[in-house]
XYZ file of C-alpha atoms in Angstrom:
535
model
C -11.531 -3.031 6.826
C -14.069 -4.905 4.740
C -17.764 -4.191 4.613
C -20.678 -6.007 2.965
C -22.088 -4.164 -0.036
C -25.684 -3.147 0.530
C -27.858 -3.562 3.613
C -26.386 -3.130 7.093
C -22.659 -2.416 6.834
C -21.061 -4.395 9.642
C -17.336 -4.705 10.210
C -15.979 -8.007 8.947
C -13.392 -9.252 11.436
C -11.563 -11.330 8.829
C -9.414 -8.355 7.860
C -8.128 -6.925 11.121
C -9.327 -9.154 13.939
C -11.841 -11.848 14.765
C -11.279 -15.331 16.145
C -7.770 -16.635 15.794
C -7.194 -19.965 14.170
C -4.777 -22.444 15.658
C -1.487 -22.328 13.825
C -0.336 -25.464 12.074
C 3.335 -25.512 11.246
C 4.899 -27.782 8.665
C 8.609 -28.365 9.048
C 10.479 -29.471 5.950
C 14.038 -30.698 6.158
C 16.455 -29.003 3.768
C 17.917 -32.403 2.940
C 14.553 -33.618 1.688
C 14.320 -30.656 -0.685
C 17.800 -31.480 -2.015
C 16.739 -35.075 -2.575
C 13.727 -34.008 -4.612
C 15.998 -31.840 -6.773
C 18.418 -34.763 -7.154
C 15.565 -36.978 -8.302
C 14.605 -34.385 -10.924
C 18.221 -34.286 -12.173
C 18.404 -38.061 -12.294
C 15.120 -38.462 -14.182
C 16.161 -35.850 -16.738
C 19.670 -37.272 -17.260
C 21.371 -34.216 -15.768
C 24.265 -36.323 -14.541
C 26.792 -33.507 -14.008
C 24.274 -31.416 -12.109
C 23.346 -34.493 -10.065
C 26.963 -35.117 -9.071
C 27.694 -31.449 -8.350
C 24.642 -31.056 -6.070
C 25.286 -34.369 -4.332
C 28.941 -33.566 -3.679
C 28.392 -29.967 -2.561
C 25.428 -30.714 -0.302
C 26.786 -34.035 0.957
C 23.349 -35.501 0.423
C 22.575 -38.672 -1.432
C 19.306 -39.534 -3.075
C 19.511 -43.194 -1.909
C 16.503 -44.180 -3.963
C 15.961 -46.904 -6.522
C 13.143 -47.610 -8.914
C 12.215 -50.943 -7.324
C 13.506 -52.699 -4.188
C 12.247 -56.067 -5.485
C 14.212 -55.616 -8.695
C 17.298 -54.489 -6.774
C 17.162 -57.505 -4.405
C 16.601 -59.808 -7.378
C 19.710 -58.455 -9.082
C 21.795 -59.192 -5.957
C 20.325 -62.669 -5.442
C 20.958 -63.552 -9.099
C 24.463 -62.119 -9.225
C 23.815 -59.354 -11.769
C 26.772 -57.431 -10.399
C 27.130 -54.947 -13.250
C 23.654 -53.586 -12.486
C 24.116 -53.779 -8.721
C 27.437 -51.900 -8.703
C 26.033 -49.268 -11.081
C 23.095 -48.615 -8.738
C 25.174 -48.679 -5.569
C 27.604 -46.158 -7.084
C 24.904 -43.451 -6.781
C 23.985 -44.322 -3.191
C 25.414 -43.511 0.200
C 25.957 -46.885 1.884
C 27.912 -47.558 5.090
C 31.503 -48.494 4.365
C 31.229 -51.932 6.005
C 28.278 -52.950 3.809
C 30.094 -51.721 0.703
C 33.153 -53.755 1.664
C 31.009 -56.869 2.139
C 29.468 -56.334 -1.303
C 32.754 -55.719 -3.128
C 34.454 -58.613 -1.325
C 31.684 -60.940 -2.406
C 31.877 -59.762 -6.020
C 35.660 -60.455 -6.006
C 34.995 -63.955 -4.627
C 32.395 -64.740 -7.290
C 34.642 -63.417 -10.063
C 37.436 -65.612 -8.710
C 35.103 -68.633 -8.643
C 34.093 -67.949 -12.254
C 37.767 -67.567 -13.272
C 37.130 -63.918 -14.262
C 40.445 -63.022 -12.655
C 41.033 -59.790 -14.599
C 37.729 -58.425 -13.389
C 38.438 -59.617 -9.839
C 41.875 -57.942 -9.794
C 40.452 -54.676 -11.184
C 37.802 -54.510 -8.463
C 40.252 -55.485 -5.734
C 43.124 -53.198 -6.719
C 41.500 -50.211 -8.409
C 38.346 -49.418 -6.453
C 38.261 -46.979 -3.559
C 36.191 -49.325 -1.409
C 38.828 -52.063 -1.526
C 41.628 -49.551 -1.087
C 40.031 -48.531 2.204
C 39.648 -52.211 3.161
C 43.373 -52.737 2.604
C 44.176 -49.961 5.078
C 41.601 -50.977 7.667
C 41.841 -54.793 7.472
C 44.961 -55.871 5.562
C 44.556 -59.493 6.570
C 41.138 -59.675 4.924
C 42.483 -57.970 1.808
C 45.484 -60.338 1.500
C 43.141 -63.322 1.762
C 41.450 -62.187 -1.427
C 44.806 -61.723 -3.162
C 45.794 -65.230 -2.078
C 42.583 -66.795 -3.367
C 43.020 -65.166 -6.784
C 46.555 -66.575 -7.017
C 45.522 -70.191 -6.578
C 45.275 -72.543 -9.540
C 42.340 -74.374 -8.047
C 39.846 -72.857 -5.614
C 37.082 -74.773 -3.823
C 33.759 -73.170 -2.868
C 34.446 -73.987 0.780
C 37.582 -71.814 0.600
C 35.657 -68.939 -0.915
C 32.595 -69.126 1.364
C 33.639 -70.769 4.649
C 30.779 -71.736 6.970
C 28.165 -70.556 4.447
C 27.177 -70.737 0.773
C 27.261 -68.293 -2.101
C 23.468 -67.936 -2.158
C 23.248 -67.297 1.586
C 25.908 -64.580 1.290
C 23.997 -63.024 -1.609
C 20.792 -63.064 0.453
C 22.543 -61.470 3.441
C 24.069 -58.726 1.267
C 20.715 -58.078 -0.449
C 19.003 -57.733 2.928
C 21.675 -55.353 4.266
C 21.627 -53.116 1.176
C 17.816 -53.032 1.019
C 17.810 -51.365 4.433
C 19.797 -48.426 3.032
C 17.609 -47.579 0.048
C 14.036 -46.471 -0.494
C 11.565 -46.163 -3.348
C 9.853 -42.846 -4.014
C 7.150 -42.097 -6.590
C 8.461 -40.691 -9.871
C 8.513 -36.949 -10.657
C 8.050 -35.776 -7.066
C 9.122 -32.206 -7.870
C 6.544 -31.767 -10.611
C 3.869 -33.480 -8.496
C 4.476 -31.160 -5.529
C 4.488 -28.077 -7.770
C 1.247 -29.230 -9.391
C -0.387 -29.784 -6.010
C 0.750 -26.349 -4.812
C -0.693 -24.649 -7.908
C -3.955 -26.547 -7.500
C -4.196 -25.382 -3.879
C -3.499 -21.783 -4.914
C -6.304 -22.025 -7.479
C -8.681 -23.356 -4.825
C -7.731 -20.430 -2.580
C -8.326 -17.922 -5.385
C -4.663 -16.913 -5.658
C -4.420 -18.205 -9.237
C -7.263 -18.029 -11.769
C -8.331 -21.068 -13.781
C -6.877 -21.344 -17.255
C -4.172 -18.729 -16.755
C -0.538 -19.268 -17.650
C 1.708 -19.438 -14.584
C 5.076 -17.798 -14.028
C 6.381 -20.535 -11.747
C 9.454 -18.602 -10.615
C 7.436 -15.629 -9.367
C 4.458 -17.736 -8.382
C 1.929 -15.630 -10.251
C -0.434 -15.969 -13.164
C 0.531 -14.149 -16.332
C -1.585 -12.957 -19.210
C -0.788 -13.371 -22.871
C 0.364 -10.383 -24.898
C -1.606 -9.753 -28.095
C 0.625 -10.211 -31.127
C -0.550 -7.055 -32.904
C -1.905 -3.785 -31.574
C -5.290 -2.820 -32.986
C -7.947 -0.311 -32.015
C -10.614 -1.722 -29.672
C -13.868 -0.611 -31.256
C -16.270 -3.413 -30.303
C -18.235 -3.421 -27.045
C -17.330 -6.740 -25.447
C -18.823 -6.474 -21.991
C -20.591 -4.128 -19.577
C -20.268 -4.012 -15.797
C -23.425 -2.563 -14.257
C -23.664 -0.782 -10.907
C -26.528 0.462 -8.772
C -28.701 3.371 -9.821
C -27.009 5.938 -7.566
C -23.493 4.572 -8.026
C -20.844 5.115 -10.664
C -17.126 4.404 -11.017
C -14.646 7.231 -10.431
C -11.449 5.295 -11.227
C -10.312 1.939 -12.575
C -7.076 0.062 -13.210
C -6.061 -3.300 -14.636
C -3.554 -5.380 -12.693
C -0.054 -5.636 -14.257
C -0.740 -9.230 -15.325
C -4.055 -8.178 -16.870
C -6.055 -10.787 -14.974
C -8.231 -8.488 -12.887
C -9.784 -5.024 -13.067
C -10.112 -2.893 -9.931
C -12.785 -0.201 -9.742
C -13.273 2.543 -7.161
C -16.787 3.912 -6.848
C -18.480 7.074 -5.674
C -19.983 5.093 -2.771
C -16.502 4.198 -1.494
C -16.399 0.560 -2.587
C -13.236 -0.928 -4.110
C -14.153 -4.004 -6.151
C -12.196 -6.628 -8.088
C -13.483 -8.005 -11.398
C -12.309 -10.998 -13.416
C -10.778 -9.590 -16.612
C -11.765 -12.705 -18.571
C -15.494 -12.517 -17.830
C -15.836 -9.019 -16.299
C -17.890 -10.507 -13.512
C -17.220 -9.927 -9.837
C -14.298 -12.111 -8.816
C -16.047 -14.559 -6.510
C -13.014 -16.786 -5.984
C -11.795 -14.056 -3.634
C -13.267 -15.361 -0.391
C -14.323 -11.976 0.961
C -16.158 -10.954 -2.223
C -17.805 -14.388 -2.279
C -19.326 -13.389 1.079
C -20.422 -9.999 -0.316
C -17.808 -8.164 1.736
C -15.687 -5.516 0.077
C -12.793 -3.145 0.573
C -14.220 0.211 1.546
C -13.569 3.923 2.047
C -15.969 6.190 3.907
C -16.302 8.520 0.901
C -15.820 8.425 -2.892
C -12.631 6.755 -4.160
C -10.933 9.033 -6.692
C -7.871 6.991 -7.712
C -6.551 3.452 -7.617
C -3.286 1.740 -8.629
C -1.650 -1.692 -8.413
C 1.864 -2.380 -7.185
C 4.390 -3.600 -9.722
C 4.023 -7.237 -8.601
C 0.237 -6.960 -8.650
C -0.158 -8.031 -5.020
C -1.105 -4.668 -3.513
C -3.681 -2.019 -4.383
C -3.489 1.609 -3.304
C -6.619 3.771 -3.245
C -7.124 7.460 -2.472
C -10.367 9.159 -1.500
C -12.146 12.491 -1.515
C -11.276 13.280 2.101
C -7.509 12.969 1.584
C -7.035 9.436 2.943
C -4.953 6.693 1.337
C -5.373 2.962 1.933
C -3.171 0.068 0.831
C -4.701 -3.395 0.475
C -3.703 -6.981 -0.176
C -6.368 -7.578 -2.739
C -6.260 -11.388 -2.606
C -7.314 -11.371 1.051
C -8.983 -7.955 1.228
C -6.762 -6.990 4.156
C -6.008 -3.302 4.636
C -2.326 -3.184 5.589
C -1.964 0.603 5.824
C -4.327 3.532 6.269
C -2.871 7.027 5.939
C -5.462 9.442 7.272
C -4.813 13.041 6.259
C -2.358 12.054 3.554
C -3.519 15.319 1.949
C -5.689 18.187 3.138
C -8.025 17.686 0.158
C -9.036 14.816 -2.119
C -6.348 12.458 -3.420
C -6.446 12.546 -7.215
C -3.603 10.187 -8.117
C -1.542 7.392 -6.514
C 1.394 5.274 -7.690
C 3.624 2.671 -6.050
C 7.400 3.004 -6.228
C 9.313 0.317 -8.131
C 10.138 -1.554 -4.924
C 6.555 -1.265 -3.669
C 7.664 0.221 -0.357
C 6.502 3.778 -1.020
C 3.391 5.475 -2.399
C 3.450 8.604 -4.564
C 0.315 10.751 -4.359
C -1.094 14.005 -5.706
C -4.081 16.005 -4.565
C -6.474 18.884 -5.027
C -4.281 20.645 -2.435
C -1.617 21.107 -5.126
C 1.034 19.038 -3.317
C 2.758 15.811 -4.376
C 3.964 13.545 -1.578
C 5.826 10.276 -1.062
C 4.578 8.138 1.834
C 6.415 5.246 3.482
C 4.297 2.118 3.393
C 5.738 0.716 6.636
C 5.644 3.912 8.672
C 2.742 5.684 6.993
C 4.715 8.913 7.278
C 5.393 11.552 4.639
C 8.921 10.997 3.369
C 9.065 13.709 0.694
C 7.077 16.660 -0.628
C 7.116 18.230 -4.081
C 5.784 21.786 -4.008
C 5.540 24.162 -6.936
C 2.188 23.685 -8.640
C -0.300 26.495 -8.070
C -3.447 24.435 -8.590
C -4.742 20.872 -8.416
C -2.343 18.021 -9.150
C -4.293 15.713 -11.451
C -1.695 13.074 -12.242
C 1.684 11.955 -10.896
C 3.926 9.044 -11.788
C 7.488 7.804 -11.520
C 9.837 7.504 -14.459
C 10.541 3.872 -15.344
C 13.860 3.891 -13.457
C 12.373 5.722 -10.472
C 14.837 8.608 -10.737
C 12.273 11.297 -11.528
C 8.638 12.160 -10.943
C 6.331 13.521 -13.642
C 3.263 15.567 -12.656
C 0.322 17.225 -14.416
C -1.618 20.111 -12.908
C -4.654 22.310 -13.396
C -2.250 25.254 -13.434
C -1.647 24.310 -17.069
C 1.835 22.852 -16.614
C 3.726 19.582 -16.587
C 6.599 19.346 -14.115
C 9.594 17.028 -13.905
C 11.055 16.529 -10.414
C 14.190 14.866 -9.089
C 12.897 11.979 -6.979
C 15.783 12.120 -4.469
C 15.993 15.855 -3.863
C 12.368 16.863 -4.734
C 13.783 19.737 -6.802
C 11.847 20.767 -9.899
C 14.102 19.979 -12.856
C 11.803 21.269 -15.570
C 8.428 22.910 -15.970
C 6.625 23.206 -19.270
C 3.254 24.099 -20.751
C 1.608 22.397 -23.731
C 0.708 24.664 -26.674
C -2.369 26.875 -26.248
C -5.010 27.174 -28.936
C -5.590 30.844 -28.171
C -3.481 33.471 -26.448
C -4.293 33.693 -22.769
C -5.610 30.126 -22.580
C -4.378 28.047 -19.660
C -5.848 24.616 -20.248
C -5.858 22.195 -17.338
C -3.332 19.383 -17.841
C -5.210 16.228 -16.916
C -2.603 13.507 -17.314
C 0.805 12.514 -18.659
C 1.661 9.115 -20.116
C 5.123 7.652 -20.857
C 5.810 6.698 -24.468
C 6.902 3.010 -24.431
C 9.198 3.408 -27.442
C 11.180 6.368 -26.122
C 11.745 7.070 -22.413
C 12.410 10.759 -23.160
C 8.934 11.310 -24.609
C 5.503 11.440 -22.993
C 1.940 12.156 -24.068
C 0.208 15.159 -22.495
C -3.578 15.293 -22.237
C -5.032 18.690 -21.365
C -8.605 19.921 -21.334
C -8.681 20.905 -24.983
C -9.381 19.175 -28.320
C -5.628 18.437 -28.638
C -3.123 16.068 -27.061
C 0.638 16.258 -27.536
C 3.671 14.010 -27.677
C 6.389 16.044 -25.964
C 10.042 15.734 -24.971
C 11.541 16.333 -21.539
C 12.699 19.705 -22.823
C 9.144 20.756 -23.587
C 9.325 20.423 -27.368
C 6.220 19.179 -29.175
C 7.030 16.164 -31.345
C 3.496 15.503 -32.563
C -0.050 16.648 -31.916
C -3.263 14.613 -31.877
C -6.256 16.785 -32.677
C -9.994 16.530 -33.107
C -10.687 18.988 -35.890
C -13.806 20.993 -36.496
C -15.666 23.853 -34.869
C -17.639 21.515 -32.620
C -14.621 19.458 -31.457
C -14.938 18.665 -27.761
C -12.231 18.821 -25.119
C -10.480 15.657 -23.994
C -11.164 14.582 -20.406
C -8.915 11.509 -20.206
C -6.289 9.633 -22.208
C -4.212 6.456 -22.291
C -1.473 4.920 -24.433
C -1.502 1.377 -25.835
C 0.901 -1.187 -24.412
C 3.501 -0.952 -27.195
C 2.836 2.693 -27.934
C 1.272 2.245 -31.354
C -1.837 4.243 -30.414
C -2.889 7.060 -28.122
C -6.534 7.170 -27.065
C -8.403 10.301 -26.020
C -11.808 10.295 -24.334
C -13.691 13.466 -25.236
C -16.357 15.316 -23.260
C -19.067 14.158 -25.692
C -18.390 10.509 -24.758
C -16.471 9.645 -27.920
C -13.205 7.698 -27.877
C -10.674 8.867 -30.470
C -7.816 6.559 -31.499
C -4.732 8.217 -33.022
C -1.708 6.586 -34.606
C 1.282 7.556 -32.502
C 3.777 7.665 -35.374
C 1.713 9.883 -37.681
C -0.806 11.616 -35.432
C -3.575 10.491 -37.785
C -7.034 9.866 -36.352
C -7.815 6.231 -37.100
C -11.056 5.444 -35.245
C -13.813 7.249 -33.362
C -16.227 5.261 -31.198
C -19.149 6.296 -29.000
C -18.260 4.779 -25.622
C -19.900 6.754 -22.811
C -23.441 7.493 -21.748
C -23.592 10.539 -19.524
C -20.592 12.697 -18.659
C -17.401 10.691 -19.284
C -14.878 10.358 -16.441
C -11.987 8.161 -17.519
C -10.546 5.075 -19.173
C -7.749 2.534 -18.731
C -5.926 0.252 -21.152
C -5.317 -3.445 -20.594
C -1.543 -4.077 -20.112
C -1.418 -7.018 -22.550
C -4.478 -6.994 -24.772
C -6.239 -4.637 -27.146
C -8.863 -3.828 -24.520
C -10.005 -0.519 -23.018
C -12.337 0.021 -20.057
C -14.292 3.295 -20.010
C -16.446 4.778 -17.244
C -18.712 7.757 -16.824
C -21.352 9.176 -14.495
C -23.663 6.525 -15.918
C -23.541 3.454 -13.595
C -21.675 1.293 -16.110
C -18.132 0.326 -17.009
C -17.883 -0.524 -20.684
C -15.222 -2.893 -21.989
C -14.151 -2.489 -25.614
C -12.048 -4.943 -27.599
C -11.179 -5.767 -31.195
């Protein structure tokens, strides 16, 4: 359901109901699509592809560049051009026979007997004529064998020009002229319509095969230390979670007032080309949203709230396609889509990790074993395992199919007896067997699946503050830790060296997220602002 932000919150019927619009159906013949593809092949000199498609689909393009030019070629006896054009067309056999017969007669009249014999004896059209009307065929053989031939013998009861005109008229009925580059024109019109509907942003590169906009990957990873933009919220509102879309074109934020909003990642302004947001209507939960995640294709958003409910949305339309009430008995702290997008992985303050079916809304699997809050859960890249982080001080690896715990490990403790809350785990892009562990301490760790520490990332000093959130850069060159004092620390992944420290948060920091393609980080805190840092 969608609600207007501010003022009286009335249900907007555009999401789940409201007046129905009359359906308008466009029917497109498959043959017409084949013809457009054939035109593309022809215009780009893909002759073998043209022939293969035409033969396999039994569809002919039957188009010429100009009917006037084609008729002129027939009327003026430019038979080399006419036969070349007709060879790529599907023309009734009788009209082809009339054409070829006339060409043989004109070649005979011009004493081009070698050409006449070749056309008569070696073309498929005339071979068929011989079988169907032998008398007509033998007449042509007889005329070629004469020493002297009169025009009246060649064109009885008519003239050469009248026959040309009749043939031109008959052939013109079988061909058509279409504008050039129809495929590219139609694609361009479709993309323009998608832009007008808000499905594709202006200026973005388009992946035509998938039909989506794609961002551009920064050539070199660098630490984002410059404040580029600030998103401001109301006085009593702050963001609890945020996530960039996989293509990096939008940023989704979930707020303490239950609103889920979409921001343009180029301007960091509210995305008004989404029709519902243009009308000040928004995706909404009835309580604070604690986590948000995009599907792999970027079309769906999943959000979890403080009362244990999960909602799945089509963000381009704002439609809620699934609500799972009571997904957990306490607040949902983390959500992730499966690779196929048909399931949702979730963790909660109730200490349980679950997999929910998107179609049924039912719990498909449960992972039990943590003794405190589950703060973070995600799938391995291949979907075979699940990785979880808990306030019980452990990281667990689970078999996705059987839900069995394959491994449980604890990051190093600064002092004996410490049991620091593990806040999150992050895959290392350069090695699928490694992941970064962020726990509530001044240290983060790069660890293996066996629990071995490969490298540590530490804020040194007596007054070093605990980390409250972390993220890893797109290529894995840097790991970023957001500390309780509002400072962002950037560490080199390969060496563990602290490279940059930036003051990013006013008020108690909550979290951060990294842009999937650019050197950009969004940070949020209990202050009603989201700050965007770049290079």
